[in-house]
Coordinates of C-alpha atoms in Angstrom, one line a residue:
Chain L
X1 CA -85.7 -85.7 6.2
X2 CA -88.6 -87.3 8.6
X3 CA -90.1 -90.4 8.4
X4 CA -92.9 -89.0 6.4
X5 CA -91.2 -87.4 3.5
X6 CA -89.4 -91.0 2.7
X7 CA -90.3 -90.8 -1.0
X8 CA -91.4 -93.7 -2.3
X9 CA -91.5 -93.6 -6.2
X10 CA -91.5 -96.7 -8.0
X11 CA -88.5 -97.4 -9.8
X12 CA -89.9 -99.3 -12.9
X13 CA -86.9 -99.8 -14.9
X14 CA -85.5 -102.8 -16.2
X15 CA -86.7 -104.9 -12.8
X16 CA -85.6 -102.3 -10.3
X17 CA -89.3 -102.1 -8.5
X18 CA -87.6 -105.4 -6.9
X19 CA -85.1 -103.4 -4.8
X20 CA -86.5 -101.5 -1.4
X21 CA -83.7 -99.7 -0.5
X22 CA -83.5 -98.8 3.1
X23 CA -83.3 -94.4 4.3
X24 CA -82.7 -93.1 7.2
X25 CA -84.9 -90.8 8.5
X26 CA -85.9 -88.7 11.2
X27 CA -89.0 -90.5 13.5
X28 CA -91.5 -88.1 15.3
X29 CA -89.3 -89.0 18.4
X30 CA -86.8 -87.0 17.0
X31 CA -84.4 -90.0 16.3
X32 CA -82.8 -91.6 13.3
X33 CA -84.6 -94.9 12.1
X34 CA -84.7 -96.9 9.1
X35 CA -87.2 -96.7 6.0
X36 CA -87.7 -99.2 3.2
X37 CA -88.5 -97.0 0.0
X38 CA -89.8 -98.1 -3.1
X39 CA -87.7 -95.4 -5.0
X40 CA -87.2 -91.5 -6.0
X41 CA -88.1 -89.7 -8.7
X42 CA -85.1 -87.7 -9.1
X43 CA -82.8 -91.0 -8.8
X44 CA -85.1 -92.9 -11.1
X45 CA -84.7 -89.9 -13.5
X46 CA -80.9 -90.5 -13.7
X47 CA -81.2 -93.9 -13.8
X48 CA -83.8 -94.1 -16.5
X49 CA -81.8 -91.4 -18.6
X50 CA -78.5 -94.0 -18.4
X51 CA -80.2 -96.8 -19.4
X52 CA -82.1 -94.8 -21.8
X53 CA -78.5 -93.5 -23.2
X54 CA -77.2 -96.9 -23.8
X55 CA -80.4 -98.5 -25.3
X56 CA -80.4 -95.2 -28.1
X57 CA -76.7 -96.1 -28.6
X58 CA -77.1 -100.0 -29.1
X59 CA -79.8 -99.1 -31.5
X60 CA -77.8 -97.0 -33.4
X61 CA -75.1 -99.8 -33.4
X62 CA -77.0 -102.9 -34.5
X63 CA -77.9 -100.5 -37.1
X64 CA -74.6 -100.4 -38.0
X65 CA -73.6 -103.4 -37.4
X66 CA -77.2 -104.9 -39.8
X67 CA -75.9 -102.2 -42.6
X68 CA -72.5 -103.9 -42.8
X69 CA -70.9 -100.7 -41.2
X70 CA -69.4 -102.5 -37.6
X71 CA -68.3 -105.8 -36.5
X72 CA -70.4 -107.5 -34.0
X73 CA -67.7 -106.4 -31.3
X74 CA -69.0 -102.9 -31.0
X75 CA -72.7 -104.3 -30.3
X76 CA -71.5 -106.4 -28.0
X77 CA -69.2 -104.2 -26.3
X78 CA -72.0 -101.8 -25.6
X79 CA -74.5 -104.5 -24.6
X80 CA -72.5 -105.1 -22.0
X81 CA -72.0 -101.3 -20.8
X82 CA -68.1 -101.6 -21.8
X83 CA -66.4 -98.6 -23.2
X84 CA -63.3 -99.5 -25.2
X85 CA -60.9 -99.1 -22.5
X86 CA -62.6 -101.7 -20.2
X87 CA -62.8 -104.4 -23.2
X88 CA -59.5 -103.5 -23.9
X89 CA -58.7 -104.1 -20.2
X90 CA -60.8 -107.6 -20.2
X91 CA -59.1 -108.8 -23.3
X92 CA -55.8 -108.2 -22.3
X93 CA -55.0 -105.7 -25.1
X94 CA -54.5 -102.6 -26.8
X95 CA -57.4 -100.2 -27.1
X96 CA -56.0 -99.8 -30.8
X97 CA -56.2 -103.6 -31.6
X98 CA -59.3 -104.2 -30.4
X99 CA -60.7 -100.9 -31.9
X100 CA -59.4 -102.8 -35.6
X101 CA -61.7 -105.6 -34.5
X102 CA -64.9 -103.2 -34.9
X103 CA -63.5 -103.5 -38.9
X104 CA -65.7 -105.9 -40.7
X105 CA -62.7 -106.6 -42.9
X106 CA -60.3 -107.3 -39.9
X107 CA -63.4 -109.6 -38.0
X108 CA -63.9 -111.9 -40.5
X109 CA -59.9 -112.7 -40.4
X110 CA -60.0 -112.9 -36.4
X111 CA -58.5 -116.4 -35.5
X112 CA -60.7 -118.6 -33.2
X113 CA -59.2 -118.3 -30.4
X114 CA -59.9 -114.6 -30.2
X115 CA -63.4 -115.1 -31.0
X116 CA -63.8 -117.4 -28.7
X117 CA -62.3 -115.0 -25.8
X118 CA -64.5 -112.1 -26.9
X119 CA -67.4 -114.5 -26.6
X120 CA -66.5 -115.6 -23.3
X121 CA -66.0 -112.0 -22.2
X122 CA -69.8 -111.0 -23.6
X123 CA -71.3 -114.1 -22.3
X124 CA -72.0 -115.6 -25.5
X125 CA -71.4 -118.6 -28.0
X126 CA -68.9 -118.2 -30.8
X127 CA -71.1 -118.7 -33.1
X128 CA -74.0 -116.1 -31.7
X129 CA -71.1 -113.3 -32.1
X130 CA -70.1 -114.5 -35.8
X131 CA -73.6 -114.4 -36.9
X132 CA -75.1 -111.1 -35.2
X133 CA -76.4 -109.3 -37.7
X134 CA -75.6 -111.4 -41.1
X135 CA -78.4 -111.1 -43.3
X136 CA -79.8 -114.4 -44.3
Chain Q
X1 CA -70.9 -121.0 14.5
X2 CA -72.4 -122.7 11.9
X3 CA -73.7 -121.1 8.5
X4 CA -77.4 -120.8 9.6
X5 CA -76.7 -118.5 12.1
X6 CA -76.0 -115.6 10.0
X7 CA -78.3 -113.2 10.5
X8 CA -79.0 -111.0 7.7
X9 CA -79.8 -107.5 8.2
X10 CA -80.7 -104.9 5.4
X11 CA -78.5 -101.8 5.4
X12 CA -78.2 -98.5 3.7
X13 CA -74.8 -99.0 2.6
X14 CA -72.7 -101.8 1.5
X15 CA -69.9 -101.4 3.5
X16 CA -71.0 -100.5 6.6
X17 CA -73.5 -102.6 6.3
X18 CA -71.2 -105.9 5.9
X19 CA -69.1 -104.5 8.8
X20 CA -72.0 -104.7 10.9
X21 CA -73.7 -107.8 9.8
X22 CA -70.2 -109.5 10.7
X23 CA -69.3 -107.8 13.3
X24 CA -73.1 -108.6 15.1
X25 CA -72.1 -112.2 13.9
X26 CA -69.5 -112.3 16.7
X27 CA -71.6 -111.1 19.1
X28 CA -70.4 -107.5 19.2
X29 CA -73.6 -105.2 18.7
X30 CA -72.8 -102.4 16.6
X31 CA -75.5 -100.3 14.1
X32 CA -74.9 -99.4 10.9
X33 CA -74.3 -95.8 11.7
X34 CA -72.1 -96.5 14.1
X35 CA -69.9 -98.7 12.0
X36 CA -69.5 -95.9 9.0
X37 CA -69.0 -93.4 11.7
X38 CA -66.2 -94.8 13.3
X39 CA -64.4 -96.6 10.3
X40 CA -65.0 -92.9 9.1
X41 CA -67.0 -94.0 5.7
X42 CA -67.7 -90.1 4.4
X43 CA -65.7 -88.8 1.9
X44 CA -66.4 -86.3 -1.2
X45 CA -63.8 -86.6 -4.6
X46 CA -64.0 -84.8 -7.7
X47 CA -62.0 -86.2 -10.7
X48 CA -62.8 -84.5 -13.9
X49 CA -59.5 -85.9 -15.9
X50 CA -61.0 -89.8 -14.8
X51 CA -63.5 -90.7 -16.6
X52 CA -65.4 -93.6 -16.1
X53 CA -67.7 -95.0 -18.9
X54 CA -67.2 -91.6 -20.8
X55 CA -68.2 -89.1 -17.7
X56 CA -65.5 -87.8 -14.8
X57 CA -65.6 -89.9 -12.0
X58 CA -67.5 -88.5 -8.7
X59 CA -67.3 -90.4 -5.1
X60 CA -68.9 -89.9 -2.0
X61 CA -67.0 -92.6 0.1
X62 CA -64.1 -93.8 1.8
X63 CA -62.0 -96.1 -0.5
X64 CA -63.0 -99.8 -0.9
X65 CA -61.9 -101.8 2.1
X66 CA -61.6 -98.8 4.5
X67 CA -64.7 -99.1 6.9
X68 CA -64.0 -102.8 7.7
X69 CA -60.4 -102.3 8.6
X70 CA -60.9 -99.2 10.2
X71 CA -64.0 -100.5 12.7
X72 CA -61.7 -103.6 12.9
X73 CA -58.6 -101.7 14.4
X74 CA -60.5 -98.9 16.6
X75 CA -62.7 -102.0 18.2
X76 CA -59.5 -104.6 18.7
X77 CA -60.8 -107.0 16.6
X78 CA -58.7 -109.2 14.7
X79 CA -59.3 -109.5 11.0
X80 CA -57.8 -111.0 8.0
X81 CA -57.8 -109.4 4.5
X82 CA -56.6 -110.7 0.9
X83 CA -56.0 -110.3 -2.2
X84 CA -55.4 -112.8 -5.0
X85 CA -53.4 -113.3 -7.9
X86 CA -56.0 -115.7 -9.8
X87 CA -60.1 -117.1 -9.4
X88 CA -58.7 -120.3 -8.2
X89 CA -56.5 -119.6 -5.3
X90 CA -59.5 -117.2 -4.5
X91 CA -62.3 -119.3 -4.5
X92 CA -60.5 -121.7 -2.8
X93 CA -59.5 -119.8 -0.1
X94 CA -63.4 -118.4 0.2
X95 CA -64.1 -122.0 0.2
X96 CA -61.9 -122.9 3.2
X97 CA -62.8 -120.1 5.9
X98 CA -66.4 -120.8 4.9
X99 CA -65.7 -124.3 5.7
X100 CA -64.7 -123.0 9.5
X101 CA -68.2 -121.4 9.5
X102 CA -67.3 -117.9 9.2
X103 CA -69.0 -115.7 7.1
X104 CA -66.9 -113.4 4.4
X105 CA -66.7 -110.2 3.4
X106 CA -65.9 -109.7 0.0
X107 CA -65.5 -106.8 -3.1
X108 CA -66.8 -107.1 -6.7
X109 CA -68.9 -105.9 -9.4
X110 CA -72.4 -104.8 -9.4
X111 CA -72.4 -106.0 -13.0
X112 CA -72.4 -110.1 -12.6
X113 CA -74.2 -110.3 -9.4
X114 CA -77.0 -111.8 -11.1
X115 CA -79.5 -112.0 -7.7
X116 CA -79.8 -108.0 -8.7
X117 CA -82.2 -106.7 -10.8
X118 CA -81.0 -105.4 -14.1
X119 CA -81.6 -101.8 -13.1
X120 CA -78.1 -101.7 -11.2
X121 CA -76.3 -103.6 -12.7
X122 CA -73.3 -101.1 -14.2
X123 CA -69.5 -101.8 -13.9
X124 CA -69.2 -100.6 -10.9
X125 CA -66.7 -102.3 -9.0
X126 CA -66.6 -101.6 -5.7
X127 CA -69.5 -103.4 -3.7
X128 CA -69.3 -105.3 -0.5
X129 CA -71.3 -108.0 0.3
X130 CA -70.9 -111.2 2.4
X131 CA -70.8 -115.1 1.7
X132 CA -72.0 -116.8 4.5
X133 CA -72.2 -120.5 3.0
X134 CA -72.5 -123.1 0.4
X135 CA -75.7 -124.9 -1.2
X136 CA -76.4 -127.1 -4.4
X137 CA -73.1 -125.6 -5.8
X138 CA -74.5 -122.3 -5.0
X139 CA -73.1 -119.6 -2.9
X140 CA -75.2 -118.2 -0.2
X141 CA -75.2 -114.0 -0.3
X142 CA -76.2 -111.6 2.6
X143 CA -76.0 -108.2 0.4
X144 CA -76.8 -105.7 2.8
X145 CA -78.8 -103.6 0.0
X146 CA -81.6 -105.5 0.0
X147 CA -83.9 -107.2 2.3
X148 CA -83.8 -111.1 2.2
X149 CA -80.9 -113.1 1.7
X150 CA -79.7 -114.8 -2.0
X151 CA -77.5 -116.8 -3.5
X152 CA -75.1 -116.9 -6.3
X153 CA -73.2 -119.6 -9.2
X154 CA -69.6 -120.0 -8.6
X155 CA -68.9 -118.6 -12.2
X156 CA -70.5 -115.0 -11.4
X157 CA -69.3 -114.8 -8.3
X158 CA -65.8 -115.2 -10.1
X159 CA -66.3 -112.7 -12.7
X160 CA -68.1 -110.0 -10.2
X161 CA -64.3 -110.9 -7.4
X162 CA -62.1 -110.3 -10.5
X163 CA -63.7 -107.6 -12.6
X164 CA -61.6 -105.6 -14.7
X165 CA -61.6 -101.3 -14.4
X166 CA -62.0 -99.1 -11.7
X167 CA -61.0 -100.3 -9.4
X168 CA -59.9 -103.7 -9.2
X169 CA -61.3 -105.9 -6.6
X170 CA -58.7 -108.9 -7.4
X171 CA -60.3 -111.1 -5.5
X172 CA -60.4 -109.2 -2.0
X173 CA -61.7 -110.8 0.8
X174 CA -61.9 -110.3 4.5
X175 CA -63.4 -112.0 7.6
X176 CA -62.8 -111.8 11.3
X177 CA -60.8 -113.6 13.2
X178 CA -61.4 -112.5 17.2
X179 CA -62.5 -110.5 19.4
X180 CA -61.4 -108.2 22.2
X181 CA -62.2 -108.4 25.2
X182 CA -63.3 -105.1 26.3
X183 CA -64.0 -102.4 23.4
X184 CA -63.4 -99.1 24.1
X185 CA -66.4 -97.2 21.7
X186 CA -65.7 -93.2 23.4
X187 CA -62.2 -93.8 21.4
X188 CA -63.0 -95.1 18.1
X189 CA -65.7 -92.6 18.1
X190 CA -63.4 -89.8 18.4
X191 CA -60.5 -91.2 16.3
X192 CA -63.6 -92.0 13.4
X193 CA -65.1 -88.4 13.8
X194 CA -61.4 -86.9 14.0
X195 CA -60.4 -88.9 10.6
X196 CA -63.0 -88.1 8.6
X197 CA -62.6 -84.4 9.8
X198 CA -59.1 -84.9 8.7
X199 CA -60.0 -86.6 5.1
X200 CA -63.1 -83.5 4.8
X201 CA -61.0 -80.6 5.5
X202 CA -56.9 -81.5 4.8
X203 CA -56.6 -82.8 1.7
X204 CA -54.0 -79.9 0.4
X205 CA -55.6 -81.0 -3.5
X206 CA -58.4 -79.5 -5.0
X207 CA -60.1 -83.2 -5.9
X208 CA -60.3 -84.7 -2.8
X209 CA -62.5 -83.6 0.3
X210 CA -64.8 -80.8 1.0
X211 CA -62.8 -78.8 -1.6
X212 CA -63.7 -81.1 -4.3
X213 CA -67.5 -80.3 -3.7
X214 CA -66.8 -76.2 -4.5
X215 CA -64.7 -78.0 -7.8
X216 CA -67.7 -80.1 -9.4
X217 CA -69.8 -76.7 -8.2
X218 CA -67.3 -75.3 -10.5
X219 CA -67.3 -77.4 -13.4
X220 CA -71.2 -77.6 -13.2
X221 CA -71.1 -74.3 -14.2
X222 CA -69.4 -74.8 -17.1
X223 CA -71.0 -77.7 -18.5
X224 CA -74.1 -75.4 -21.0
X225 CA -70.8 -74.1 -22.1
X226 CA -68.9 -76.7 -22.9
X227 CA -70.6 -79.7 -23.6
X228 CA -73.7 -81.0 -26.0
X229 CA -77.0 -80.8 -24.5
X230 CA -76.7 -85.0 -24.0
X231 CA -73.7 -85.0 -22.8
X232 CA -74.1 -82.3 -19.9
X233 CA -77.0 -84.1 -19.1
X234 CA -75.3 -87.3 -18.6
X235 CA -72.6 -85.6 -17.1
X236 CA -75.2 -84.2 -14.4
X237 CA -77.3 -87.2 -14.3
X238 CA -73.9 -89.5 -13.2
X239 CA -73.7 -87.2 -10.3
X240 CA -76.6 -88.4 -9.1
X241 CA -76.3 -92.2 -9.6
X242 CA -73.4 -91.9 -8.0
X243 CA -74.9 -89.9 -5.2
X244 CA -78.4 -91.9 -4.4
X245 CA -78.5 -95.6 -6.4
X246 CA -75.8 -98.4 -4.9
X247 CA -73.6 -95.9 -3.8
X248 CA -76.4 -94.0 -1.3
X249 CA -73.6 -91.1 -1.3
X250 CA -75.0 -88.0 -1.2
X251 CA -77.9 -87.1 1.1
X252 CA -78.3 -90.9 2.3
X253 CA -74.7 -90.3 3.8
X254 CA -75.2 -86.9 5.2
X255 CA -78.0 -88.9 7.3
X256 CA -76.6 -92.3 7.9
X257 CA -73.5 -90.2 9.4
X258 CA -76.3 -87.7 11.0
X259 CA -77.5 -90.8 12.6
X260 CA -74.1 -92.0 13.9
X261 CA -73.8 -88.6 15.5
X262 CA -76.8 -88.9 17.3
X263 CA -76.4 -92.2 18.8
X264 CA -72.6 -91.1 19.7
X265 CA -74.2 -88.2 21.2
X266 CA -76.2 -90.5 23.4
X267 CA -74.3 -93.2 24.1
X268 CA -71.3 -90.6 25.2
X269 CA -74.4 -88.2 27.2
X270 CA -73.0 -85.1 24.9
X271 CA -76.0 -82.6 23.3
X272 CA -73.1 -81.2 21.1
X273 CA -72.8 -84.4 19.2
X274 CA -76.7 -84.6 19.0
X275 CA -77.4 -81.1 18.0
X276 CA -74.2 -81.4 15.0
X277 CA -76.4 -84.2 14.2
X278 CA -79.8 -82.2 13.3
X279 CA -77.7 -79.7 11.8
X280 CA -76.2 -82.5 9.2
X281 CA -79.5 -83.5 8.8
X282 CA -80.8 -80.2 7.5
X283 CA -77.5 -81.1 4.9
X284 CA -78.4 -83.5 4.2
X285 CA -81.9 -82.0 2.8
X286 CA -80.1 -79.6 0.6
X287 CA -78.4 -82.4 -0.9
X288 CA -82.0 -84.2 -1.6
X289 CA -82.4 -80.5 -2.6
X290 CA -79.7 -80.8 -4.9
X291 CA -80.7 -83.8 -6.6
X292 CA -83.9 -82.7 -7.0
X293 CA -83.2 -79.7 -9.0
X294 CA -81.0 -81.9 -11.5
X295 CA -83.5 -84.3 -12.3
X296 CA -85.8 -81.5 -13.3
X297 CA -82.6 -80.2 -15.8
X298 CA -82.5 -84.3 -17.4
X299 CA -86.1 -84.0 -17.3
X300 CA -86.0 -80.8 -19.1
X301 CA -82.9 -81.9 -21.3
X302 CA -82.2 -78.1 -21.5
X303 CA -78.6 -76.3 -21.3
X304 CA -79.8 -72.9 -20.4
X305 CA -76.6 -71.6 -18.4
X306 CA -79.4 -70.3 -15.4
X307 CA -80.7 -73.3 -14.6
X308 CA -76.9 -75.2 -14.3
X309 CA -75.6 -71.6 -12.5
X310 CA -78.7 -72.5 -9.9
X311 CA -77.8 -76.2 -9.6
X312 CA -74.3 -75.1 -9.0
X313 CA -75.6 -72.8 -6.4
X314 CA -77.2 -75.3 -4.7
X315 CA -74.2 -77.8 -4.3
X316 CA -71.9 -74.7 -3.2
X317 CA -74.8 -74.8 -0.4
X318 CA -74.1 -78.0 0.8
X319 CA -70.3 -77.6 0.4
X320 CA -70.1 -74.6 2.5
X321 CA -72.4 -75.4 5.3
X322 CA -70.5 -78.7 5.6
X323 CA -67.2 -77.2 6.0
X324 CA -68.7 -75.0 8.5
X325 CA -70.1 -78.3 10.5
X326 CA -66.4 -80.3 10.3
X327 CA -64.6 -77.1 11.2
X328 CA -66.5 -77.5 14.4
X329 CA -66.5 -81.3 14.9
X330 CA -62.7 -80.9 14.1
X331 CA -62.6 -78.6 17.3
X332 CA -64.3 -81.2 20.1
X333 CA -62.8 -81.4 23.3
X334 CA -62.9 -85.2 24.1

């Protein structure tokens, strides 16, 4: 790639115009130099379709979680860009126990200590993961 | 040495970049090409039974930790490299060889370093980047990704050092220690170009190396079949992330390593390591080639089998001329 064919695409998702990422690229001298570019439109495609992905998904599950369906964890969970394995991983447990947690039923009963772990792990106050989604 | 010496320089990627921002700390002048050269960063894996966030896990580089040690070793210079059982014991030995003045290396994950814009910031845990002080409780960042330097609060800074997942950083850490005397480059330019022949072409498993690329050609071909439109689209679109964003892998490392073979080439006065070098560069256009052709199947959210049999086509490109190009590298007379 020369010099010249640096593309430079904005990336304007979620704050990533901020980042000039530097190429390197061919000069007319024939050597190797390095290029700030603003972005590419076939890596901004695959980034845009993640983050698309996982906004379509948290939808879906504050949807869920509004309807009664899910726990808060889930939403969280996903907020986050966990899968069940790495909160399992964070939380120091089974994937099976903390998939019961997703249980309204089961959440309700959850002691304080545990909520008070998932909401360090999400960032959060106790109290904004108890009352995600309750309808007033 | 004292903190505001640090000179920050922007890199194309993380590792090699912190190897050279410290190593240029202690006067020893090294370019980033040079430093994934010779701590032989290139590397191609495949793993479709690991998958990572739902999607099998593709790399394009050397393991975590590898570059630095490597460029340490094949230069003489002393290092020191840790990991830790806990955030305290970490931090506190951060805290103490930053006290001496000396900047630090370090792993975590992409996903606390707050200074980076939302964009990035996935669970990926594997980026270097260096601490090179202390200020208003803050730490002060050199991430060779982007242009100006940052800073970070001690808590993120924990939770990027001791992510959980794939892989683990625990805490790692590394920093120099001294310097040799006399450096012998012709050397660690041959031992970096002969191990990353080595790690291209001998890997006897089908996931690891130049073989793994002709594998994900493979599997590419299979995705229409096997998987819902979304998901092969995801599938296709992680190959990419993992190729260009943070990681730079795909064609950003066929040039950063073309580069290193053309400044070998003239710091050694040998036209056979400059003209491999504008052959890997034409490689590393079919890669942009590559990538180019699967944005336009996300954009097109199609799974007609042609257009995944073409992009398969394309990679097996770039797989075979590569193994062409380390067959020969593998055969220099030094």
């Amino acid at each position: 790639m020369n010099v010249n064919e640096v593309p430079q695409d904005p990336r304007n998702i979620k704050q990533g115009d901020t980042v000039r990422k530097k190429i390197y690229a061919v000069g007319q001298d024939g050597k190797y130099t390095g290029i700030n570019s603003v972005g590419w439109d076939a890596e901004n495609t695959a980034l845009k379709q993640a983050w698309d992905d996982i906004d379509e998904t948290l939808a879906e599950t504050e949807k869920q979680v509004r309807a009664g369906g899910l726990s808060p964890i889930p939403y969280f969970m996903q907020k986050n860009l966990m899968d069940l394995a790495l909160l399992a991983r964070y939380m120091g447990k089974w994937q099976w126990q903390v998939k019961r947690h997703f249980k309204t039923g089961v959440f309700k009963k959850l002691d304080s200590g545990l909520l008070a772990k998932y909401a360090t792990i999400f960032n959060i106050t106790t109290d904004e993961l108890i009352n995600f989604g309750k309808r007033d | 040495m004292s903190e505001d010496q640090f000179i920050h320089y922007q890199h194309a990627h993380c590792e090699s970049g912190v190897t050279a921002n410290l190593l240029r700390h202690e006067g020893i002048d090294i370019s980033e090409p040079m430093a994934f050269g010779i701590g032989a960063g290139l590397f191609f894996g495949h793993l479709p039974f690991l998958k990572i966030s739902g999607v099998p896990a593709t790399t394009y580089r050397i393991w975590p930790g590898a570059i630095f040690k490597r460029v340490a070793e094949r230069l003489g210079v002393k290092i020191h490299a840790e990991r830790f059982k806990d955030p305290a014991s970490a931090m506190q030995a951060l805290d103490s060889v930053l006290a001496t003045g000396r900047p630090v290396g370090m792993i975590g994950s992409v996903f606390y370093l707050t200074y980076l814009p939302e964009a990035f910031r996935f669970h990926f845990n594997a980026h270097n980047f260096v601490a090179y002080g202390k200020q208003n409780g803050q730490y002060l960042i050199s991430d060779p990704i982007i242009e100006e330097v940052t800073s970070i609060a001690p808590g993120d800074l924990i939770k990027s050092r001791f992510a959980k997942g794939t892989p683990e950083p625990k805490g790692y850490m590394y920093y120099v220690t001294g310097t040799a005397k006399d450096m012998n480059m012709a050397k660690a330019i041959e031992q970096g170009i002969k191990q990353t022949c080595f790690f291209m072409l001998s890997p006897p498993l089908p996931w690891f190396g130049n073989k793994a690329i002709f594998l994900l050609a493979d599997k590419i071909r299979t995705y229409p079949k096997k998987l819902p439109p979304r998901k092969a689209a995801l599938y296709v679109g992680n190959i990419i992330r993992m190729q260009e964003e943070i990681g730079t892998g795909g064609a950003g490392f066929r040039y950063l390593y073309a580069a290193f073979l053309q400044e070998a080439g003239l710091l050694l006065k040998r036209d056979d390591l400059s003209e491999y070098s504008a052959q890997l560069t034409k490689i590393g256009d079919d890669w942009r080639n590559f990538a180019y052709h699967a944005a336009r199947i996300m954009k097109a959210r199609t799974t007609d089998l042609v257009s995944y049999d073409q992009l398969s086509d394309l990679l097996m490109i770039c797989g075979t001329q590569e193994k062409e190009l380390f067959q020969k590298l593998r055969k220099l007379r030094w």
